[in-house]
Short mmCIF file of C-alpha atoms and ligand atoms in Angstrom, two decimals:
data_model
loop_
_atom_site.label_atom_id
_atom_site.label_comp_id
_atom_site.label_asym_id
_atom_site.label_seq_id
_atom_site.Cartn_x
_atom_site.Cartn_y
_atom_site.Cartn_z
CA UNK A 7 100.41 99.05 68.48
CA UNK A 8 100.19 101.50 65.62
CA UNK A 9 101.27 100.14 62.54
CA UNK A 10 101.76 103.03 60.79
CA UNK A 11 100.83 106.78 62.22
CA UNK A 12 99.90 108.54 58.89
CA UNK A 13 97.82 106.02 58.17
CA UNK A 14 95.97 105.78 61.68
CA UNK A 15 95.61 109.37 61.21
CA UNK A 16 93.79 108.72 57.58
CA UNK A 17 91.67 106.69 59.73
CA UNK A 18 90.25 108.68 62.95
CA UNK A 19 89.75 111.65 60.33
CA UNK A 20 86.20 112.43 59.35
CA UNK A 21 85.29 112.67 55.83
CA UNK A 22 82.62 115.74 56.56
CA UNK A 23 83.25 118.59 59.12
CA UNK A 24 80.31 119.94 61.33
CA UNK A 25 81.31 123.26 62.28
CA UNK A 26 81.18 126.27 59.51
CA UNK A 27 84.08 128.58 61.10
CA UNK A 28 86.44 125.42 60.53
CA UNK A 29 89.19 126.74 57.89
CA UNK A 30 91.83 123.42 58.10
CA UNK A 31 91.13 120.26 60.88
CA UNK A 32 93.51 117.56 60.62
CA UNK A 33 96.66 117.74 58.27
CA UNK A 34 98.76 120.41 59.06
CA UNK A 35 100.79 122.18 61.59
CA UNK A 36 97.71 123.53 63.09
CA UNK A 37 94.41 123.21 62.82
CA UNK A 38 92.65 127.06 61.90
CA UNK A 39 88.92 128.54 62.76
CA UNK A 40 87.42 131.48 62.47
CA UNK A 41 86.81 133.09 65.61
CA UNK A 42 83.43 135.63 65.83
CA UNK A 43 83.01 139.02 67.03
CA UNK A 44 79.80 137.80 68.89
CA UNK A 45 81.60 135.16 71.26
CA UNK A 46 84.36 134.84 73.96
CA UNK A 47 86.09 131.58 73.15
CA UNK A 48 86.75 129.10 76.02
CA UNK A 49 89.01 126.40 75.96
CA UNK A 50 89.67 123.69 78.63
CA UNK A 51 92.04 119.98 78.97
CA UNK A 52 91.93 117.02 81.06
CA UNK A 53 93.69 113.53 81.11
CA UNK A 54 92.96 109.96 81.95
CA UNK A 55 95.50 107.57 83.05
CA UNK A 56 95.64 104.26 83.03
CA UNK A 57 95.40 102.72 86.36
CA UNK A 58 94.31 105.89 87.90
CA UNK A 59 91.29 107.20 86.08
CA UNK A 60 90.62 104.00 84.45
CA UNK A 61 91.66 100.97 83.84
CA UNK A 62 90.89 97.71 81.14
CA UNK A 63 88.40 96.16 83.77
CA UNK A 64 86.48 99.51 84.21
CA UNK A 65 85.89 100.58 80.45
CA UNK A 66 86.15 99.27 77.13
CA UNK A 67 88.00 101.52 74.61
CA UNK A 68 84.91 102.54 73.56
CA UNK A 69 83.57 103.96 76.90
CA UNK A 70 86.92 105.68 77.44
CA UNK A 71 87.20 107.28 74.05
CA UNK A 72 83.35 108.71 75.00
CA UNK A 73 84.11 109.39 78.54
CA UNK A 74 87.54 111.56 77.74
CA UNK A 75 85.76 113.57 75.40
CA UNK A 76 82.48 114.00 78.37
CA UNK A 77 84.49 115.43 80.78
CA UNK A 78 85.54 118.32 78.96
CA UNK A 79 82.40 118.93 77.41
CA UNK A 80 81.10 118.87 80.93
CA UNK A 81 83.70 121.62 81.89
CA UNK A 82 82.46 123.89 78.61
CA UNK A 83 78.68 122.87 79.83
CA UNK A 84 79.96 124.43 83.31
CA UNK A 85 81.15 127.77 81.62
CA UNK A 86 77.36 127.95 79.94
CA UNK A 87 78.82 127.22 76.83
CA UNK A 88 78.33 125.41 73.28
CA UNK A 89 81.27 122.61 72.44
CA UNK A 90 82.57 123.22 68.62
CA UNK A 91 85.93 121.37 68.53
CA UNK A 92 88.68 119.23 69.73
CA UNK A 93 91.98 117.76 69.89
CA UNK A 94 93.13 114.61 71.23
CA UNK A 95 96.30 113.49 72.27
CA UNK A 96 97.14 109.63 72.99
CA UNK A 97 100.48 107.74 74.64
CA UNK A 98 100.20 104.85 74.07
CA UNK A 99 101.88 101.70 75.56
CA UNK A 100 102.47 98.20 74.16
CA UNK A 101 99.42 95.77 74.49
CA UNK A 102 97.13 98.25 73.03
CA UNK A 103 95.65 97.20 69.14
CA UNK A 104 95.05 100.05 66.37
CA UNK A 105 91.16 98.31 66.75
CA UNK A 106 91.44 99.35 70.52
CA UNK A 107 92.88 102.66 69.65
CA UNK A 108 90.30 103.09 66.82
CA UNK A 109 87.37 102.18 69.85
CA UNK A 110 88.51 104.96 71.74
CA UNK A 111 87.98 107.08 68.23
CA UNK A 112 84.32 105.79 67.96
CA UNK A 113 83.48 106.41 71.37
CA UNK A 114 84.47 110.39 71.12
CA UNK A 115 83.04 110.40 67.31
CA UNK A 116 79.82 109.26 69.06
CA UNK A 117 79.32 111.31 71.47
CA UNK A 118 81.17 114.45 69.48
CA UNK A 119 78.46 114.48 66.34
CA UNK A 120 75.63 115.00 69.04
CA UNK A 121 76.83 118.07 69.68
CA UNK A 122 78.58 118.67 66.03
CA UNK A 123 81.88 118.96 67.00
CA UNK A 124 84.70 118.65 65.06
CA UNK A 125 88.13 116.76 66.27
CA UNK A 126 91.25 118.82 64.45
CA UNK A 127 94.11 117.73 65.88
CA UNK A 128 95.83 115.90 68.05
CA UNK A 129 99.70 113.87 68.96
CA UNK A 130 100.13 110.24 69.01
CA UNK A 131 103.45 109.55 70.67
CA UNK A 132 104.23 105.91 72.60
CA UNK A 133 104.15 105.71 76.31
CA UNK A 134 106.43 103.53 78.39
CA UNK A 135 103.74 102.57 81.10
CA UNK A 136 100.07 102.74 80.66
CA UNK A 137 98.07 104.27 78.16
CA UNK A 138 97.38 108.27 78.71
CA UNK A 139 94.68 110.21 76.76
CA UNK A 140 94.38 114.17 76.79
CA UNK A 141 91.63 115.62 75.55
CA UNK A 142 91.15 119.49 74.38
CA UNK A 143 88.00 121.02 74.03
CA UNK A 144 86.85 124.16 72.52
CA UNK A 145 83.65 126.20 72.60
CA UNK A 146 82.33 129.21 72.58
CA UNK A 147 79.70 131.53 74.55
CA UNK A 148 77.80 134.75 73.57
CA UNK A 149 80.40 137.68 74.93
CA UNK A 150 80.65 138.61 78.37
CA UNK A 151 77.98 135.78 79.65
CA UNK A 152 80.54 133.02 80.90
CA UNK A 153 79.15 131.22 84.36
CA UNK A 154 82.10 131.20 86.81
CA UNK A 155 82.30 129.99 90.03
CA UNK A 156 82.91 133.71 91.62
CA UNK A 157 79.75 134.95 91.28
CA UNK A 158 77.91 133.67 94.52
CA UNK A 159 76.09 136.09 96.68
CA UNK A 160 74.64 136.00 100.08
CA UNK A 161 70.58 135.13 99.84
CA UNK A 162 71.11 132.97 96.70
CA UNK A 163 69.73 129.50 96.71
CA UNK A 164 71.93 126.78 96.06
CA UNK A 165 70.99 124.10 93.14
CA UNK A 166 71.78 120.91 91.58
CA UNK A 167 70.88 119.50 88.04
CA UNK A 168 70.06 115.99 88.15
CA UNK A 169 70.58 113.27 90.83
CA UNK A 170 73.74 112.47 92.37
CA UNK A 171 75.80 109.21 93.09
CA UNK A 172 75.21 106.92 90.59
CA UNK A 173 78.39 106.77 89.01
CA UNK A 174 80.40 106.23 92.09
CA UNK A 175 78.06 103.56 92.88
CA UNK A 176 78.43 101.90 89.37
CA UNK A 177 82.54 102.39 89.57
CA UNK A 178 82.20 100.28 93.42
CA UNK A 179 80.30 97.37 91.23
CA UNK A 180 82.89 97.25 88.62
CA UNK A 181 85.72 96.84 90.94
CA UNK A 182 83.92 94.13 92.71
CA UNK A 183 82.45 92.45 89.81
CA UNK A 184 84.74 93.73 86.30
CA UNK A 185 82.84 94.51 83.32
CA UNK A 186 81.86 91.14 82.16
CA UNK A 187 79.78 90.22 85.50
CA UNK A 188 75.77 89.41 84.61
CA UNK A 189 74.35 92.83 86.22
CA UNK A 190 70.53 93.28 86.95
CA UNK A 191 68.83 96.08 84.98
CA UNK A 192 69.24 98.59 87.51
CA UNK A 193 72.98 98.14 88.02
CA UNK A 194 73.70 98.35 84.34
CA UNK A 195 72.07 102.13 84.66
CA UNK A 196 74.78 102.80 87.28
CA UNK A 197 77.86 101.38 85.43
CA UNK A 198 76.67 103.18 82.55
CA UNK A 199 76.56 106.29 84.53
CA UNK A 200 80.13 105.87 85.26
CA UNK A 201 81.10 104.84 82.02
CA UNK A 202 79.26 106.87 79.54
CA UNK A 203 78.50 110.17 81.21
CA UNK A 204 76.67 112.40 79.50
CA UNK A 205 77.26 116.47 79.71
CA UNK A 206 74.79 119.06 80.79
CA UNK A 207 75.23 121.45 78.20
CA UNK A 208 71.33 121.83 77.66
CA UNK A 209 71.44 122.95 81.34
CA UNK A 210 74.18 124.75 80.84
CA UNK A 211 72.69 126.79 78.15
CA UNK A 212 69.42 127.38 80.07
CA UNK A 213 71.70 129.52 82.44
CA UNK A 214 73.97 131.04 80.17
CA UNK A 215 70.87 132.65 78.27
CA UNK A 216 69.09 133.50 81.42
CA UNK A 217 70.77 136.46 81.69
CA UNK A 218 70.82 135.85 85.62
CA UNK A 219 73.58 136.35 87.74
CA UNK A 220 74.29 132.12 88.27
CA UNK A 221 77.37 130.97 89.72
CA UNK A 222 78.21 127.24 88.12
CA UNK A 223 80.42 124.47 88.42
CA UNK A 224 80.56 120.89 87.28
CA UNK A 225 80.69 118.22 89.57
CA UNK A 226 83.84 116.00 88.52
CA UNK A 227 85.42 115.55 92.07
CA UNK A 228 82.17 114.89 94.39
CA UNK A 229 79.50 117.89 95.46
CA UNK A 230 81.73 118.81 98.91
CA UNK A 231 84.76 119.44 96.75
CA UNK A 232 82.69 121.76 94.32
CA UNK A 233 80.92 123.50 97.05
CA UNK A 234 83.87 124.28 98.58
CA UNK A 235 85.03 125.60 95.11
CA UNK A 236 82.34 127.94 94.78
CA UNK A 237 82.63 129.56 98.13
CA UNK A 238 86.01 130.04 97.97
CA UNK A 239 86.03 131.75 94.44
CA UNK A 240 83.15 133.94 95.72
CA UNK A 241 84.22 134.28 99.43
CA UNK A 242 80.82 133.58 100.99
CA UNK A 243 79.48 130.33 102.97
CA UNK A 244 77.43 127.93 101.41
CA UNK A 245 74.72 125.55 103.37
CA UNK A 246 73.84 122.46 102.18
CA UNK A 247 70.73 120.04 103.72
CA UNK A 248 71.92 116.93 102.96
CA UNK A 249 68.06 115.75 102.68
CA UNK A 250 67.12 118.32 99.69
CA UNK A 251 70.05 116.77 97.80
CA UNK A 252 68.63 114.68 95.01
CA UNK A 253 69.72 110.84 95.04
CA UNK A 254 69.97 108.87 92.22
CA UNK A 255 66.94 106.62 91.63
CA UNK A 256 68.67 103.54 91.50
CA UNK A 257 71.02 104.02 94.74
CA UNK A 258 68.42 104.27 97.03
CA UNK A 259 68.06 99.78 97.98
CA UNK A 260 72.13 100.45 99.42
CA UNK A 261 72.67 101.65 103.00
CA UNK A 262 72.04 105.14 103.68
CA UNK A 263 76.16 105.85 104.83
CA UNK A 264 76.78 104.60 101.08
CA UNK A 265 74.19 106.78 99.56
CA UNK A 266 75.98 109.58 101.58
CA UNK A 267 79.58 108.53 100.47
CA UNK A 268 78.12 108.73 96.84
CA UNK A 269 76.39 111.87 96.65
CA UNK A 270 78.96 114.29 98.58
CA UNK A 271 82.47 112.59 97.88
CA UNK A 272 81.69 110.36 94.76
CA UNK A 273 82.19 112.86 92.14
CA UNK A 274 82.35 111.85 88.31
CA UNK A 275 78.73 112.14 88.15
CA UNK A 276 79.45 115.40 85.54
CA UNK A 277 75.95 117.22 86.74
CA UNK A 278 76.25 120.92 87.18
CA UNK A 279 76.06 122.68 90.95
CA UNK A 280 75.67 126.27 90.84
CA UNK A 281 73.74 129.60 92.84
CA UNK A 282 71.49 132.04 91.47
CA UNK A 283 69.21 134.31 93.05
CA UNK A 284 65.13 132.80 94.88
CA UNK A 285 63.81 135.31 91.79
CA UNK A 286 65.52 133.85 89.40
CA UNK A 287 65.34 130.51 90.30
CA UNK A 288 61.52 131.44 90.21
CA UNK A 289 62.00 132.11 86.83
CA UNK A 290 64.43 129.80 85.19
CA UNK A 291 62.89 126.56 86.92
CA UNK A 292 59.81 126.86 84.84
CA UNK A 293 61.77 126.18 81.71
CA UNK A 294 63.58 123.93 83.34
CA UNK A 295 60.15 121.75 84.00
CA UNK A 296 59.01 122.44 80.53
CA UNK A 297 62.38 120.70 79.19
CA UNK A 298 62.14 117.55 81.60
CA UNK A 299 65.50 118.69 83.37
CA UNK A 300 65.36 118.09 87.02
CA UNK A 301 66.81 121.59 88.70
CA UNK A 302 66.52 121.01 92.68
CA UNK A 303 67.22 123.61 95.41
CA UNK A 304 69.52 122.11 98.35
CA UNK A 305 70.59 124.67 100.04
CA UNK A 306 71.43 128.57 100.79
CA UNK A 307 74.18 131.00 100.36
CA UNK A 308 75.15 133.08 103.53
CA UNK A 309 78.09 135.71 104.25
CA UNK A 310 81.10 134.01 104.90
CA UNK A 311 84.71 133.32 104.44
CA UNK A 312 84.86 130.44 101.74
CA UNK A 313 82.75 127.52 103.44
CA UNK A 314 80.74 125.04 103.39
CA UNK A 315 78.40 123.58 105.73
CA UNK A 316 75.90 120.41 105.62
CA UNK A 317 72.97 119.90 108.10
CA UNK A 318 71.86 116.79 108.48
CA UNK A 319 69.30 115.44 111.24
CA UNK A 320 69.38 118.82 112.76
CA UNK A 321 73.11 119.06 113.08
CA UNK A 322 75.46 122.01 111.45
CA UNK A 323 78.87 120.73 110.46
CA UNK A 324 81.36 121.66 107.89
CA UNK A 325 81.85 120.11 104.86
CA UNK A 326 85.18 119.82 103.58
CA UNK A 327 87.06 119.46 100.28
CA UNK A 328 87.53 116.07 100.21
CA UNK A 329 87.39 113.84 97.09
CA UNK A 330 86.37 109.77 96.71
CA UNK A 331 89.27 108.16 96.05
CA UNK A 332 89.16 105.70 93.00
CA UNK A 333 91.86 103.45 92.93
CA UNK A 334 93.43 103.90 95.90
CA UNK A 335 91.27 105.09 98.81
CA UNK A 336 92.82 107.71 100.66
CA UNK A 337 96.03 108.04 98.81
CA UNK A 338 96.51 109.00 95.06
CA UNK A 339 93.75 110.14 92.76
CA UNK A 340 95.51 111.40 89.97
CA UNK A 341 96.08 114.85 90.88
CA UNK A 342 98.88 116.64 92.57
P1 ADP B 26 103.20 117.64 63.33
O1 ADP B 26 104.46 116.88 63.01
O2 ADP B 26 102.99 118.89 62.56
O3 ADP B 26 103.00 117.80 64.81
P2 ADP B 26 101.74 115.21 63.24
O4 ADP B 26 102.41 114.30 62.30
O5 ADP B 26 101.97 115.02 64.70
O6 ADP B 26 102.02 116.70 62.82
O7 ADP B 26 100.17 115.13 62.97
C1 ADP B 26 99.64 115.28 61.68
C2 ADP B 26 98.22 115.78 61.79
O8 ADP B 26 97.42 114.82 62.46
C3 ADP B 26 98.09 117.06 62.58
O9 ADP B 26 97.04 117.81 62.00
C4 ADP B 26 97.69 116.59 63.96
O10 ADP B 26 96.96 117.57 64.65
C5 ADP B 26 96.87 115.35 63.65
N1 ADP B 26 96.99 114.28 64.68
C6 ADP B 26 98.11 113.64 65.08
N2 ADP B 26 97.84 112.71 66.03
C7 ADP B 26 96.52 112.79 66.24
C8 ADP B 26 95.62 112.11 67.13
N3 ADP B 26 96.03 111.16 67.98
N4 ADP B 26 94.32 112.45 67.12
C9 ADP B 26 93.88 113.42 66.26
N5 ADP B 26 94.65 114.08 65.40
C10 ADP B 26 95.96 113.79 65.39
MG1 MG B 27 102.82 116.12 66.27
#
């Protein structure tokens, strides 16, 4: 438990700020920045429960602290965007230490300076059950060049960044095995996956300065679920070969109908999916090469109604919006 909240406080705030257009982070009412003629500001939220997006034999403090502040860096990497600040708010339950709540500070401070962001605010309140972190994350992206998913057209290819699965894979051997289990080499790269995500916002600011017409999306809930998103925003069809989709390197020993399960319905891999146009693809995938970030074609976009389909061995069927289920297959995974 928290001792004292002022003085917690005293201790997740940074002595030196990052960002210039900071005017007042932590210690008052609000927290005030400059905004800039230049940019459209984004802003974006997500929370992880205890027991549904995570729980004590999944991630240390640590890992949860870095992974809460991931996923909504991955969100402002999916808008094409640069992360500047954020606020986090914690309920937390008996059982949990300041040290652990401290962890959780470390792991977003970590991962935060890389991109030189600057936590300003935040709530601490207690929780009755579990322990329930929401994370806030600004940024900001040169006007009028935002990514969304609506802007799919008909005769655009359909591309990935990175390989897929790995982290679904990694979150199977942790609920087999826990945390503490003596893991080979390779398994360690897929817990970590899982654990410690990191963001595409390189990627994401490939694209965004492109000035190409690319539709984007991050993949949090599993490629079929973001497909689907894309189409459905931009009301065409999307076909996917489930062969050009790039597996992780360190999935590929486990049966084939795993692999599958991974790379379409695992999700939390936080990689970008997206469609642009076979010229500009022509284009941006040089500097993609040049920067060592893997940028793979695995499909096309046709007319349609807000679809997707996969071939695979020669056969056509649709893929739907379905999500892997984490802690309770086929029931509740933390959204309503
Ligand atoms: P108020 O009563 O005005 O809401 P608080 O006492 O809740 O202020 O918080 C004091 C300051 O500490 C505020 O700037 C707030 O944003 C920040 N803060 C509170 N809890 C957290 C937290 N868990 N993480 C980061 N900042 C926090
Ligand atoms: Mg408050």
């Amino acid at each position: 438990m928290i001792r004292d909240e002022f003085e917690f406080i005293n201790k997740i705030k940074s002595k030196e700020t990052q960002q210039p257009s900071l005017i007042k982070g932590i210690g008052d009412d609000a927290a005030v920045f400059k905004s800039s003629h230049m940019f459209d500001e984004l802003i974006c939220m997500d929370t992880m429960v205890e027991g549904v997006h995570f729980t004590k034999q999944t991630m240390t403090p640590f890992m949860l602290g870095f992974k809460a502040l991931a996923v909504n860096i991955s969100d402002i990497a999916a808008m094409g965007g640069i992360p500047t600040y954020y606020l986090v708010s914690i309920a937390v339950p008996k059982g949990w230490t300041e040290e652990e709540l401290l962890e959780i500070y470390a792991g977003m401070s970590k991962l935060g300076k890389q991109y030189s962001m600057d936590l300003i605010g935040g709530d601490t309140v207690s929780s009755p059950g579990g322990l329930i972190i929401t994370v806030t994350v600004c940024g900001k992206i040169e006007k009028g060049t935002s990514l969304y998913r609506h802007q799919a057209s008909s005769g655009d290819i359909i591309f990935v960044v990175g390989q897929l699965g790995a982290s679904a894979a990694g979150l199977e051997l942790l609920l087999k095995h826990g945390l503490t289990h003596n893991y080979s080499s390779t398994e360690k790269l897929l817990l970590e996956a899982h654990q410690l995500p990191m963001p595409q916002v390189a990627a994401g600011r490939l694209f965004a300065t492109s000035g190409e017409k690319i539709s984007l999306n991050d993949i949090s809930d599993g490629l079929a679920s973001e497909a689907n998103e894309i189409a459905e925003a931009s009301n065409v069809d999307l076909l996917i070969e489930f062969e050009k989709i790039p597996r992780s390197d360190y999935i590929k020993d486990f049966p084939l109908d795993e692999q599958r399960r991974w790379c379409l319905f695992g999700g939390e891999d936080y990689l970008l999916v997206g469609t642009m146009s076979q010229a500009a693809f022509q284009k941006i995938s040089e500097t993609f090469r040049e920067k060592a970030i893997m940028l793979t074609i695995i499909g096309e976009v046709t007319i349609g109604s807000g679809d997707v389909y996969i071939t695979e061995n020669n056969k056509k069927k649709k893929l739907l919006k379905q999500g892997f289920n984490h802690f309770n297959k086929g029931e509740d995974n933390g959204k309503i």
